[in-house]
mmCIF file with all atom_site columns, C-alpha atoms and ligand atoms in Angstrom:
data_model
loop_
_atom_site.group_PDB
_atom_site.id
_atom_site.type_symbol
_atom_site.label_atom_id
_atom_site.label_alt_id
_atom_site.label_comp_id
_atom_site.label_asym_id
_atom_site.label_entity_id
_atom_site.label_seq_id
_atom_site.pdbx_PDB_ins_code
_atom_site.Cartn_x
_atom_site.Cartn_y
_atom_site.Cartn_z
_atom_site.occupancy
_atom_site.B_iso_or_equiv
_atom_site.pdbx_formal_charge
_atom_site.auth_seq_id
_atom_site.auth_comp_id
_atom_site.auth_asym_id
_atom_site.auth_atom_id
_atom_site.pdbx_PDB_model_num
ATOM   1   C  CA  . MET A 1 1   ? 89.886  87.003  120.004 1.00 93.00 ? 1   MET A CA  1
ATOM   2   C  CA  . LEU A 1 2   ? 93.653  86.685  118.387 1.00 97.00 ? 2   LEU A CA  1
ATOM   3   C  CA  . GLU A 1 3   ? 93.950  83.705  116.394 1.00 98.00 ? 3   GLU A CA  1
ATOM   4   C  CA  . ILE A 1 4   ? 97.865  82.500  115.752 1.00 98.00 ? 4   ILE A CA  1
ATOM   5   C  CA  . VAL A 1 5   ? 98.697  79.660  112.696 1.00 98.00 ? 5   VAL A CA  1
ATOM   6   C  CA  . THR A 1 6   ? 102.526 79.403  112.658 1.00 98.00 ? 6   THR A CA  1
ATOM   7   C  CA  . PHE A 1 7   ? 104.417 78.033  109.582 1.00 98.00 ? 7   PHE A CA  1
ATOM   8   C  CA  . VAL A 1 8   ? 108.369 77.582  109.862 1.00 98.00 ? 8   VAL A CA  1
ATOM   9   C  CA  . LEU A 1 9   ? 109.119 78.002  106.530 1.00 97.00 ? 9   LEU A CA  1
ATOM   10  C  CA  . GLY A 1 10  ? 112.343 78.598  103.614 1.00 93.00 ? 10  GLY A CA  1
ATOM   11  C  CA  . PRO A 1 11  ? 116.024 77.832  103.569 1.00 92.00 ? 11  PRO A CA  1
ATOM   12  C  CA  . VAL A 1 12  ? 116.312 79.428  106.910 1.00 94.00 ? 12  VAL A CA  1
ATOM   13  C  CA  . ARG A 1 13  ? 113.638 78.502  108.680 1.00 97.00 ? 13  ARG A CA  1
ATOM   14  C  CA  . THR A 1 14  ? 111.926 81.601  108.938 1.00 98.00 ? 14  THR A CA  1
ATOM   15  C  CA  . ASN A 1 15  ? 108.639 81.834  111.503 1.00 98.00 ? 15  ASN A CA  1
ATOM   16  C  CA  . SER A 1 16  ? 105.506 82.998  109.690 1.00 98.00 ? 16  SER A CA  1
ATOM   17  C  CA  . TYR A 1 17  ? 102.644 83.803  111.425 1.00 98.00 ? 17  TYR A CA  1
ATOM   18  C  CA  . LEU A 1 18  ? 99.153  83.691  109.929 1.00 98.00 ? 18  LEU A CA  1
ATOM   19  C  CA  . ILE A 1 19  ? 97.139  85.829  112.237 1.00 98.00 ? 19  ILE A CA  1
ATOM   20  C  CA  . ALA A 1 20  ? 93.096  86.433  112.281 1.00 98.00 ? 20  ALA A CA  1
ATOM   21  C  CA  . ASP A 1 21  ? 90.255  88.201  114.533 1.00 97.00 ? 21  ASP A CA  1
ATOM   22  C  CA  . GLY A 1 22  ? 88.821  84.865  115.177 1.00 93.00 ? 22  GLY A CA  1
ATOM   23  C  CA  . GLU A 1 23  ? 85.060  86.273  115.342 1.00 94.00 ? 23  GLU A CA  1
ATOM   24  C  CA  . SER A 1 24  ? 85.530  88.259  111.761 1.00 96.00 ? 24  SER A CA  1
ATOM   25  C  CA  . GLY A 1 25  ? 87.712  86.227  110.149 1.00 96.00 ? 25  GLY A CA  1
ATOM   26  C  CA  . ALA A 1 26  ? 89.963  89.689  109.051 1.00 97.00 ? 26  ALA A CA  1
ATOM   27  C  CA  . SER A 1 27  ? 93.274  88.263  108.421 1.00 98.00 ? 27  SER A CA  1
ATOM   28  C  CA  . ALA A 1 28  ? 97.108  88.859  108.284 1.00 98.00 ? 28  ALA A CA  1
ATOM   29  C  CA  . VAL A 1 29  ? 100.294 87.468  107.360 1.00 98.00 ? 29  VAL A CA  1
ATOM   30  C  CA  . ILE A 1 30  ? 103.084 88.777  109.561 1.00 98.00 ? 30  ILE A CA  1
ATOM   31  C  CA  . ASP A 1 31  ? 106.541 87.749  107.722 1.00 98.00 ? 31  ASP A CA  1
ATOM   32  C  CA  . PRO A 1 32  ? 104.877 86.034  105.121 1.00 98.00 ? 32  PRO A CA  1
ATOM   33  C  CA  . ALA A 1 33  ? 108.606 84.591  104.540 1.00 96.00 ? 33  ALA A CA  1
ATOM   34  C  CA  . TRP A 1 34  ? 108.335 81.782  101.815 1.00 95.00 ? 34  TRP A CA  1
ATOM   35  C  CA  . ASP A 1 35  ? 105.678 78.784  100.134 1.00 96.00 ? 35  ASP A CA  1
ATOM   36  C  CA  . GLY A 1 36  ? 102.654 81.367  100.027 1.00 95.00 ? 36  GLY A CA  1
ATOM   37  C  CA  . LYS A 1 37  ? 100.357 78.758  98.807  1.00 96.00 ? 37  LYS A CA  1
ATOM   38  C  CA  . GLN A 1 38  ? 100.650 76.591  101.856 1.00 97.00 ? 38  GLN A CA  1
ATOM   39  C  CA  . ILE A 1 39  ? 99.771  80.421  104.739 1.00 97.00 ? 39  ILE A CA  1
ATOM   40  C  CA  . LEU A 1 40  ? 96.913  80.569  101.549 1.00 97.00 ? 40  LEU A CA  1
ATOM   41  C  CA  . ALA A 1 41  ? 95.852  77.357  102.021 1.00 97.00 ? 41  ALA A CA  1
ATOM   42  C  CA  . ALA A 1 42  ? 95.682  77.975  105.727 1.00 98.00 ? 42  ALA A CA  1
ATOM   43  C  CA  . ALA A 1 43  ? 93.731  80.671  105.503 1.00 97.00 ? 43  ALA A CA  1
ATOM   44  C  CA  . GLN A 1 44  ? 90.985  79.249  103.216 1.00 96.00 ? 44  GLN A CA  1
ATOM   45  C  CA  . GLY A 1 45  ? 90.921  76.312  105.554 1.00 97.00 ? 45  GLY A CA  1
ATOM   46  C  CA  . ARG A 1 46  ? 89.586  78.007  108.293 1.00 97.00 ? 46  ARG A CA  1
ATOM   47  C  CA  . ALA A 1 47  ? 87.588  80.699  106.206 1.00 96.00 ? 47  ALA A CA  1
ATOM   48  C  CA  . TRP A 1 48  ? 89.860  83.794  107.104 1.00 97.00 ? 48  TRP A CA  1
ATOM   49  C  CA  . ARG A 1 49  ? 90.575  86.496  104.635 1.00 97.00 ? 49  ARG A CA  1
ATOM   50  C  CA  . ILE A 1 50  ? 93.854  87.779  104.100 1.00 97.00 ? 50  ILE A CA  1
ATOM   51  C  CA  . ALA A 1 51  ? 93.562  91.657  103.608 1.00 97.00 ? 51  ALA A CA  1
ATOM   52  C  CA  . HIS A 1 52  ? 97.113  92.443  104.816 1.00 98.00 ? 52  HIS A CA  1
ATOM   53  C  CA  . LEU A 1 53  ? 100.508 91.413  104.779 1.00 98.00 ? 53  LEU A CA  1
ATOM   54  C  CA  . TRP A 1 54  ? 102.482 92.943  107.509 1.00 98.00 ? 54  TRP A CA  1
ATOM   55  C  CA  . TYR A 1 55  ? 106.372 92.993  107.110 1.00 98.00 ? 55  TYR A CA  1
ATOM   56  C  CA  . THR A 1 56  ? 108.668 93.502  110.764 1.00 98.00 ? 56  THR A CA  1
ATOM   57  C  CA  . HIS A 1 57  ? 111.700 93.706  107.971 1.00 98.00 ? 57  HIS A CA  1
ATOM   58  C  CA  . ALA A 1 58  ? 112.504 93.468  104.240 1.00 97.00 ? 58  ALA A CA  1
ATOM   59  C  CA  . HIS A 1 59  ? 114.789 90.564  104.547 1.00 97.00 ? 59  HIS A CA  1
ATOM   60  C  CA  . PHE A 1 60  ? 114.409 88.072  102.002 1.00 96.00 ? 60  PHE A CA  1
ATOM   61  C  CA  . ASP A 1 61  ? 113.582 85.712  104.445 1.00 96.00 ? 61  ASP A CA  1
ATOM   62  C  CA  . HIS A 1 62  ? 110.676 87.155  105.606 1.00 98.00 ? 62  HIS A CA  1
ATOM   63  C  CA  . ILE A 1 63  ? 108.857 88.552  102.424 1.00 97.00 ? 63  ILE A CA  1
ATOM   64  C  CA  . GLY A 1 64  ? 109.560 85.512  100.070 1.00 96.00 ? 64  GLY A CA  1
ATOM   65  C  CA  . GLY A 1 65  ? 106.357 83.974  99.926  1.00 97.00 ? 65  GLY A CA  1
ATOM   66  C  CA  . ALA A 1 66  ? 104.322 87.460  99.383  1.00 97.00 ? 66  ALA A CA  1
ATOM   67  C  CA  . ALA A 1 67  ? 104.066 87.348  95.564  1.00 97.00 ? 67  ALA A CA  1
ATOM   68  C  CA  . ALA A 1 68  ? 102.565 84.107  95.982  1.00 97.00 ? 68  ALA A CA  1
ATOM   69  C  CA  . ILE A 1 69  ? 99.752  84.799  98.314  1.00 97.00 ? 69  ILE A CA  1
ATOM   70  C  CA  . ALA A 1 70  ? 98.883  88.409  96.527  1.00 97.00 ? 70  ALA A CA  1
ATOM   71  C  CA  . ASP A 1 71  ? 98.745  86.847  93.158  1.00 96.00 ? 71  ASP A CA  1
ATOM   72  C  CA  . ALA A 1 72  ? 96.060  84.250  94.623  1.00 96.00 ? 72  ALA A CA  1
ATOM   73  C  CA  . LEU A 1 73  ? 93.898  86.971  95.880  1.00 96.00 ? 73  LEU A CA  1
ATOM   74  C  CA  . ASN A 1 74  ? 91.599  89.534  94.049  1.00 93.00 ? 74  ASN A CA  1
ATOM   75  C  CA  . PRO A 1 75  ? 91.760  92.199  95.769  1.00 93.00 ? 75  PRO A CA  1
ATOM   76  C  CA  . PRO A 1 76  ? 95.826  91.678  96.604  1.00 94.00 ? 76  PRO A CA  1
ATOM   77  C  CA  . PRO A 1 77  ? 96.370  92.248  100.273 1.00 97.00 ? 77  PRO A CA  1
ATOM   78  C  CA  . LEU A 1 78  ? 97.705  95.700  101.377 1.00 97.00 ? 78  LEU A CA  1
ATOM   79  C  CA  . VAL A 1 79  ? 101.301 95.603  102.426 1.00 98.00 ? 79  VAL A CA  1
ATOM   80  C  CA  . ALA A 1 80  ? 102.530 97.328  105.513 1.00 98.00 ? 80  ALA A CA  1
ATOM   81  C  CA  . MET A 1 81  ? 106.189 97.713  106.142 1.00 98.00 ? 81  MET A CA  1
ATOM   82  C  CA  . HIS A 1 82  ? 108.538 100.711 107.502 1.00 98.00 ? 82  HIS A CA  1
ATOM   83  C  CA  . PRO A 1 83  ? 109.916 102.905 104.591 1.00 98.00 ? 83  PRO A CA  1
ATOM   84  C  CA  . GLY A 1 84  ? 113.361 103.127 105.874 1.00 98.00 ? 84  GLY A CA  1
ATOM   85  C  CA  . ASP A 1 85  ? 113.607 99.002  104.350 1.00 98.00 ? 85  ASP A CA  1
ATOM   86  C  CA  . HIS A 1 86  ? 112.134 100.434 101.236 1.00 97.00 ? 86  HIS A CA  1
ATOM   87  C  CA  . GLY A 1 87  ? 115.716 99.644  99.672  1.00 96.00 ? 87  GLY A CA  1
ATOM   88  C  CA  . LEU A 1 88  ? 115.915 96.540  100.903 1.00 96.00 ? 88  LEU A CA  1
ATOM   89  C  CA  . TRP A 1 89  ? 112.617 95.764  99.796  1.00 97.00 ? 89  TRP A CA  1
ATOM   90  C  CA  . GLN A 1 90  ? 114.167 96.849  96.383  1.00 96.00 ? 90  GLN A CA  1
ATOM   91  C  CA  . ARG A 1 91  ? 116.804 94.596  96.177  1.00 94.00 ? 91  ARG A CA  1
ATOM   92  C  CA  . GLY A 1 92  ? 114.958 91.628  96.920  1.00 94.00 ? 92  GLY A CA  1
ATOM   93  C  CA  . GLY A 1 93  ? 115.030 91.713  100.790 1.00 95.00 ? 93  GLY A CA  1
ATOM   94  C  CA  . GLY A 1 94  ? 119.253 90.830  99.937  1.00 93.00 ? 94  GLY A CA  1
ATOM   95  C  CA  . GLY A 1 95  ? 118.226 87.859  99.157  1.00 90.00 ? 95  GLY A CA  1
ATOM   96  C  CA  . ALA A 1 96  ? 121.082 87.643  96.348  1.00 89.00 ? 96  ALA A CA  1
ATOM   97  C  CA  . ALA A 1 97  ? 124.343 87.591  98.445  1.00 90.00 ? 97  ALA A CA  1
ATOM   98  C  CA  . PHE A 1 98  ? 122.617 84.549  99.952  1.00 89.00 ? 98  PHE A CA  1
ATOM   99  C  CA  . GLY A 1 99  ? 122.114 83.107  96.053  1.00 91.00 ? 99  GLY A CA  1
ATOM   100 C  CA  . PHE A 1 100 ? 118.681 83.471  96.870  1.00 90.00 ? 100 PHE A CA  1
ATOM   101 C  CA  . LYS A 1 101 ? 116.276 85.214  94.200  1.00 92.00 ? 101 LYS A CA  1
ATOM   102 C  CA  . ILE A 1 102 ? 112.798 86.398  95.188  1.00 92.00 ? 102 ILE A CA  1
ATOM   103 C  CA  . ASP A 1 103 ? 109.991 88.525  94.084  1.00 93.00 ? 103 ASP A CA  1
ATOM   104 C  CA  . PRO A 1 104 ? 108.768 90.760  96.350  1.00 95.00 ? 104 PRO A CA  1
ATOM   105 C  CA  . GLY A 1 105 ? 105.458 91.240  95.350  1.00 95.00 ? 105 GLY A CA  1
ATOM   106 C  CA  . PRO A 1 106 ? 103.102 94.233  95.730  1.00 96.00 ? 106 PRO A CA  1
ATOM   107 C  CA  . GLU A 1 107 ? 104.943 97.608  96.458  1.00 97.00 ? 107 GLU A CA  1
ATOM   108 C  CA  . PRO A 1 108 ? 104.286 98.289  100.440 1.00 97.00 ? 108 PRO A CA  1
ATOM   109 C  CA  . SER A 1 109 ? 101.341 100.652 100.514 1.00 96.00 ? 109 SER A CA  1
ATOM   110 C  CA  . ILE A 1 110 ? 101.082 101.392 104.476 1.00 98.00 ? 110 ILE A CA  1
ATOM   111 C  CA  . GLY A 1 111 ? 104.151 102.913 105.536 1.00 98.00 ? 111 GLY A CA  1
ATOM   112 C  CA  . LEU A 1 112 ? 104.766 102.290 109.208 1.00 98.00 ? 112 LEU A CA  1
ATOM   113 C  CA  . ASP A 1 113 ? 106.665 105.136 110.130 1.00 97.00 ? 113 ASP A CA  1
ATOM   114 C  CA  . THR A 1 114 ? 103.205 107.463 110.202 1.00 96.00 ? 114 THR A CA  1
ATOM   115 C  CA  . VAL A 1 115 ? 100.998 104.248 111.384 1.00 95.00 ? 115 VAL A CA  1
ATOM   116 C  CA  . PRO A 1 116 ? 101.072 103.843 114.902 1.00 96.00 ? 116 PRO A CA  1
ATOM   117 C  CA  . THR A 1 117 ? 98.354  101.442 115.449 1.00 98.00 ? 117 THR A CA  1
ATOM   118 C  CA  . LEU A 1 118 ? 97.198  98.646  112.723 1.00 98.00 ? 118 LEU A CA  1
ATOM   119 C  CA  . HIS A 1 119 ? 93.555  96.379  112.914 1.00 97.00 ? 119 HIS A CA  1
ATOM   120 C  CA  . LEU A 1 120 ? 92.729  93.323  112.563 1.00 96.00 ? 120 LEU A CA  1
ATOM   121 C  CA  . GLY A 1 121 ? 88.776  92.964  112.920 1.00 94.00 ? 121 GLY A CA  1
ATOM   122 C  CA  . SER A 1 122 ? 88.062  94.234  116.657 1.00 94.00 ? 122 SER A CA  1
ATOM   123 C  CA  . VAL A 1 123 ? 91.823  93.061  117.648 1.00 97.00 ? 123 VAL A CA  1
ATOM   124 C  CA  . THR A 1 124 ? 94.433  95.965  118.005 1.00 97.00 ? 124 THR A CA  1
ATOM   125 C  CA  . PHE A 1 125 ? 98.487  95.854  117.447 1.00 98.00 ? 125 PHE A CA  1
ATOM   126 C  CA  . ASP A 1 126 ? 100.566 98.447  117.755 1.00 98.00 ? 126 ASP A CA  1
ATOM   127 C  CA  . VAL A 1 127 ? 103.681 99.595  115.986 1.00 98.00 ? 127 VAL A CA  1
ATOM   128 C  CA  . ARG A 1 128 ? 106.894 99.680  117.639 1.00 98.00 ? 128 ARG A CA  1
ATOM   129 C  CA  . LEU A 1 129 ? 110.104 100.687 116.274 1.00 98.00 ? 129 LEU A CA  1
ATOM   130 C  CA  . THR A 1 130 ? 112.703 98.789  116.736 1.00 98.00 ? 130 THR A CA  1
ATOM   131 C  CA  . PRO A 1 131 ? 115.415 99.657  113.973 1.00 98.00 ? 131 PRO A CA  1
ATOM   132 C  CA  . GLY A 1 132 ? 119.285 97.715  114.442 1.00 97.00 ? 132 GLY A CA  1
ATOM   133 C  CA  . HIS A 1 133 ? 118.828 94.855  112.596 1.00 98.00 ? 133 HIS A CA  1
ATOM   134 C  CA  . THR A 1 134 ? 117.514 97.048  109.957 1.00 98.00 ? 134 THR A CA  1
ATOM   135 C  CA  . PRO A 1 135 ? 117.087 100.480 109.494 1.00 97.00 ? 135 PRO A CA  1
ATOM   136 C  CA  . GLY A 1 136 ? 113.118 99.905  108.921 1.00 98.00 ? 136 GLY A CA  1
ATOM   137 C  CA  . GLY A 1 137 ? 112.645 97.140  111.560 1.00 98.00 ? 137 GLY A CA  1
ATOM   138 C  CA  . VAL A 1 138 ? 109.579 97.053  113.541 1.00 98.00 ? 138 VAL A CA  1
ATOM   139 C  CA  . VAL A 1 139 ? 107.824 94.500  115.789 1.00 98.00 ? 139 VAL A CA  1
ATOM   140 C  CA  . PHE A 1 140 ? 103.772 93.923  116.319 1.00 98.00 ? 140 PHE A CA  1
ATOM   141 C  CA  . TYR A 1 141 ? 102.474 94.083  120.164 1.00 98.00 ? 141 TYR A CA  1
ATOM   142 C  CA  . CYS A 1 142 ? 98.871  92.916  120.749 1.00 98.00 ? 142 CYS A CA  1
ATOM   143 C  CA  . PRO A 1 143 ? 98.152  94.061  124.186 1.00 98.00 ? 143 PRO A CA  1
ATOM   144 C  CA  . GLU A 1 144 ? 94.701  92.187  124.098 1.00 96.00 ? 144 GLU A CA  1
ATOM   145 C  CA  . ALA A 1 145 ? 97.053  88.829  123.527 1.00 97.00 ? 145 ALA A CA  1
ATOM   146 C  CA  . GLY A 1 146 ? 100.017 90.030  125.410 1.00 98.00 ? 146 GLY A CA  1
ATOM   147 C  CA  . VAL A 1 147 ? 102.430 88.762  122.133 1.00 98.00 ? 147 VAL A CA  1
ATOM   148 C  CA  . LEU A 1 148 ? 104.888 90.583  120.980 1.00 98.00 ? 148 LEU A CA  1
ATOM   149 C  CA  . PHE A 1 149 ? 106.035 89.638  116.922 1.00 98.00 ? 149 PHE A CA  1
ATOM   150 C  CA  . SER A 1 150 ? 109.304 90.594  117.260 1.00 98.00 ? 150 SER A CA  1
ATOM   151 C  CA  . GLY A 1 151 ? 110.711 89.329  114.077 1.00 98.00 ? 151 GLY A CA  1
ATOM   152 C  CA  . ASP A 1 152 ? 114.450 89.321  114.076 1.00 98.00 ? 152 ASP A CA  1
ATOM   153 C  CA  . THR A 1 153 ? 115.005 92.098  116.713 1.00 98.00 ? 153 THR A CA  1
ATOM   154 C  CA  . ILE A 1 154 ? 115.214 89.464  119.719 1.00 98.00 ? 154 ILE A CA  1
ATOM   155 C  CA  . PHE A 1 155 ? 115.113 85.743  119.746 1.00 97.00 ? 155 PHE A CA  1
ATOM   156 C  CA  . GLN A 1 156 ? 114.890 83.173  122.803 1.00 96.00 ? 156 GLN A CA  1
ATOM   157 C  CA  . GLY A 1 157 ? 118.607 83.519  124.070 1.00 96.00 ? 157 GLY A CA  1
ATOM   158 C  CA  . ALA A 1 158 ? 120.102 86.087  121.154 1.00 96.00 ? 158 ALA A CA  1
ATOM   159 C  CA  . VAL A 1 159 ? 119.478 89.120  119.322 1.00 97.00 ? 159 VAL A CA  1
ATOM   160 C  CA  . GLY A 1 160 ? 119.465 89.944  115.580 1.00 96.00 ? 160 GLY A CA  1
ATOM   161 C  CA  . ARG A 1 161 ? 122.303 90.195  113.875 1.00 96.00 ? 161 ARG A CA  1
ATOM   162 C  CA  . THR A 1 162 ? 123.669 93.842  113.019 1.00 96.00 ? 162 THR A CA  1
ATOM   163 C  CA  . ASP A 1 163 ? 126.549 92.878  110.377 1.00 94.00 ? 163 ASP A CA  1
ATOM   164 C  CA  . LEU A 1 164 ? 124.150 92.606  107.369 1.00 91.00 ? 164 LEU A CA  1
ATOM   165 C  CA  . PRO A 1 165 ? 123.671 95.888  105.468 1.00 89.00 ? 165 PRO A CA  1
ATOM   166 C  CA  . GLY A 1 166 ? 122.239 98.577  107.548 1.00 92.00 ? 166 GLY A CA  1
ATOM   167 C  CA  . GLY A 1 167 ? 122.823 96.780  110.716 1.00 96.00 ? 167 GLY A CA  1
ATOM   168 C  CA  . ASP A 1 168 ? 123.493 98.618  113.368 1.00 97.00 ? 168 ASP A CA  1
ATOM   169 C  CA  . GLN A 1 169 ? 124.249 96.809  116.822 1.00 97.00 ? 169 GLN A CA  1
ATOM   170 C  CA  . GLU A 1 170 ? 124.204 99.928  119.046 1.00 97.00 ? 170 GLU A CA  1
ATOM   171 C  CA  . ALA A 1 171 ? 120.515 101.397 117.895 1.00 97.00 ? 171 ALA A CA  1
ATOM   172 C  CA  . LEU A 1 172 ? 119.153 97.274  118.127 1.00 98.00 ? 172 LEU A CA  1
ATOM   173 C  CA  . LEU A 1 173 ? 120.110 97.594  121.941 1.00 97.00 ? 173 LEU A CA  1
ATOM   174 C  CA  . ALA A 1 174 ? 118.287 100.365 122.173 1.00 97.00 ? 174 ALA A CA  1
ATOM   175 C  CA  . SER A 1 175 ? 115.456 99.099  120.693 1.00 98.00 ? 175 SER A CA  1
ATOM   176 C  CA  . ILE A 1 176 ? 115.658 96.266  122.878 1.00 98.00 ? 176 ILE A CA  1
ATOM   177 C  CA  . ARG A 1 177 ? 115.258 97.803  126.021 1.00 97.00 ? 177 ARG A CA  1
ATOM   178 C  CA  . GLU A 1 178 ? 113.208 100.548 125.498 1.00 98.00 ? 178 GLU A CA  1
ATOM   179 C  CA  . GLN A 1 179 ? 110.446 98.847  123.469 1.00 98.00 ? 179 GLN A CA  1
ATOM   180 C  CA  . VAL A 1 180 ? 110.250 94.913  124.608 1.00 98.00 ? 180 VAL A CA  1
ATOM   181 C  CA  . PHE A 1 181 ? 111.980 95.116  127.840 1.00 97.00 ? 181 PHE A CA  1
ATOM   182 C  CA  . SER A 1 182 ? 109.429 98.129  128.573 1.00 98.00 ? 182 SER A CA  1
ATOM   183 C  CA  . LEU A 1 183 ? 106.561 95.518  128.466 1.00 98.00 ? 183 LEU A CA  1
ATOM   184 C  CA  . PRO A 1 184 ? 105.021 93.266  130.523 1.00 98.00 ? 184 PRO A CA  1
ATOM   185 C  CA  . ASP A 1 185 ? 107.016 90.251  131.746 1.00 98.00 ? 185 ASP A CA  1
ATOM   186 C  CA  . GLU A 1 186 ? 104.057 87.580  130.992 1.00 98.00 ? 186 GLU A CA  1
ATOM   187 C  CA  . THR A 1 187 ? 104.540 88.985  126.952 1.00 98.00 ? 187 THR A CA  1
ATOM   188 C  CA  . ARG A 1 188 ? 104.786 86.173  125.271 1.00 98.00 ? 188 ARG A CA  1
ATOM   189 C  CA  . ILE A 1 189 ? 107.631 86.734  122.218 1.00 98.00 ? 189 ILE A CA  1
ATOM   190 C  CA  . LEU A 1 190 ? 107.128 85.066  118.637 1.00 98.00 ? 190 LEU A CA  1
ATOM   191 C  CA  . PRO A 1 191 ? 110.211 85.921  117.006 1.00 98.00 ? 191 PRO A CA  1
ATOM   192 C  CA  . GLY A 1 192 ? 111.451 85.622  112.906 1.00 98.00 ? 192 GLY A CA  1
ATOM   193 C  CA  . HIS A 1 193 ? 113.438 82.275  114.174 1.00 98.00 ? 193 HIS A CA  1
ATOM   194 C  CA  . GLY A 1 194 ? 113.630 79.894  116.604 1.00 97.00 ? 194 GLY A CA  1
ATOM   195 C  CA  . PRO A 1 195 ? 111.178 79.047  119.782 1.00 98.00 ? 195 PRO A CA  1
ATOM   196 C  CA  . GLU A 1 196 ? 109.040 81.443  121.504 1.00 98.00 ? 196 GLU A CA  1
ATOM   197 C  CA  . THR A 1 197 ? 109.928 82.709  124.996 1.00 98.00 ? 197 THR A CA  1
ATOM   198 C  CA  . THR A 1 198 ? 108.876 85.911  127.121 1.00 98.00 ? 198 THR A CA  1
ATOM   199 C  CA  . VAL A 1 199 ? 109.713 89.102  128.017 1.00 98.00 ? 199 VAL A CA  1
ATOM   200 C  CA  . GLY A 1 200 ? 110.811 88.253  131.564 1.00 97.00 ? 200 GLY A CA  1
ATOM   201 C  CA  . GLU A 1 201 ? 112.704 85.213  130.444 1.00 97.00 ? 201 GLU A CA  1
ATOM   202 C  CA  . GLU A 1 202 ? 114.848 86.813  128.556 1.00 97.00 ? 202 GLU A CA  1
ATOM   203 C  CA  . LYS A 1 203 ? 115.240 89.764  130.401 1.00 96.00 ? 203 LYS A CA  1
ATOM   204 C  CA  . ARG A 1 204 ? 116.682 87.175  132.859 1.00 95.00 ? 204 ARG A CA  1
ATOM   205 C  CA  . SER A 1 205 ? 118.271 85.547  130.766 1.00 92.00 ? 205 SER A CA  1
ATOM   206 C  CA  . ASN A 1 206 ? 119.550 86.912  127.012 1.00 89.00 ? 206 ASN A CA  1
ATOM   207 C  CA  . PRO A 1 207 ? 122.875 87.786  127.066 1.00 82.00 ? 207 PRO A CA  1
HETATM 208 ZN ZN1 . ZN  B 2 .   ? 116.363 89.739  108.692 1.00 77.96 ? 1   ZN  B ZN1 1
HETATM 209 ZN ZN1 . ZN  B 2 .   ? 114.971 86.657  109.705 1.00 77.96 ? 2   ZN  B ZN1 1
#
């Protein structure tokens, strides 16, 4: 069964999700935004083993805690990211433009362009490609839990900004229509910022 611990971290209040297969304790962090030690402590307190870091995209406010987590774990976690964001990742997630210099942590080794599903113990996640906010943006959908981790693609009542380098508004809206609104209405959306919502709620009310 999928278990989820939510953190709101860092200078722009990014949601980080520590997730695990409750039976096996196999664990991953979706968007280790900041304060890696805090995320680690939560995993250790539950006897969960963080084997993976999964990035919805490579903006600095979604990967700033990766180095602290990786430095404390042996073996270090494997990083899953879409290679469309590799340039952004190399530039520290674009943080310099906002006055933030981060250590981006270990080099991503799982390319989400060719990996359609990720596994945590017995729990499966579909990787859905959602370019627009960034070229390599993805969302993670867990069918058995009915949960979508949407990064900065869609929020409660809003969509991701497309004015940063690599942003593309038309692509973003197509991604949302095809990859998010095609999911069941009752699907919970856990976004990269702000409160959770559902697919049905956003279909009805998102401007
Ligand atoms: Zn972003
Ligand atoms: Zn963000």
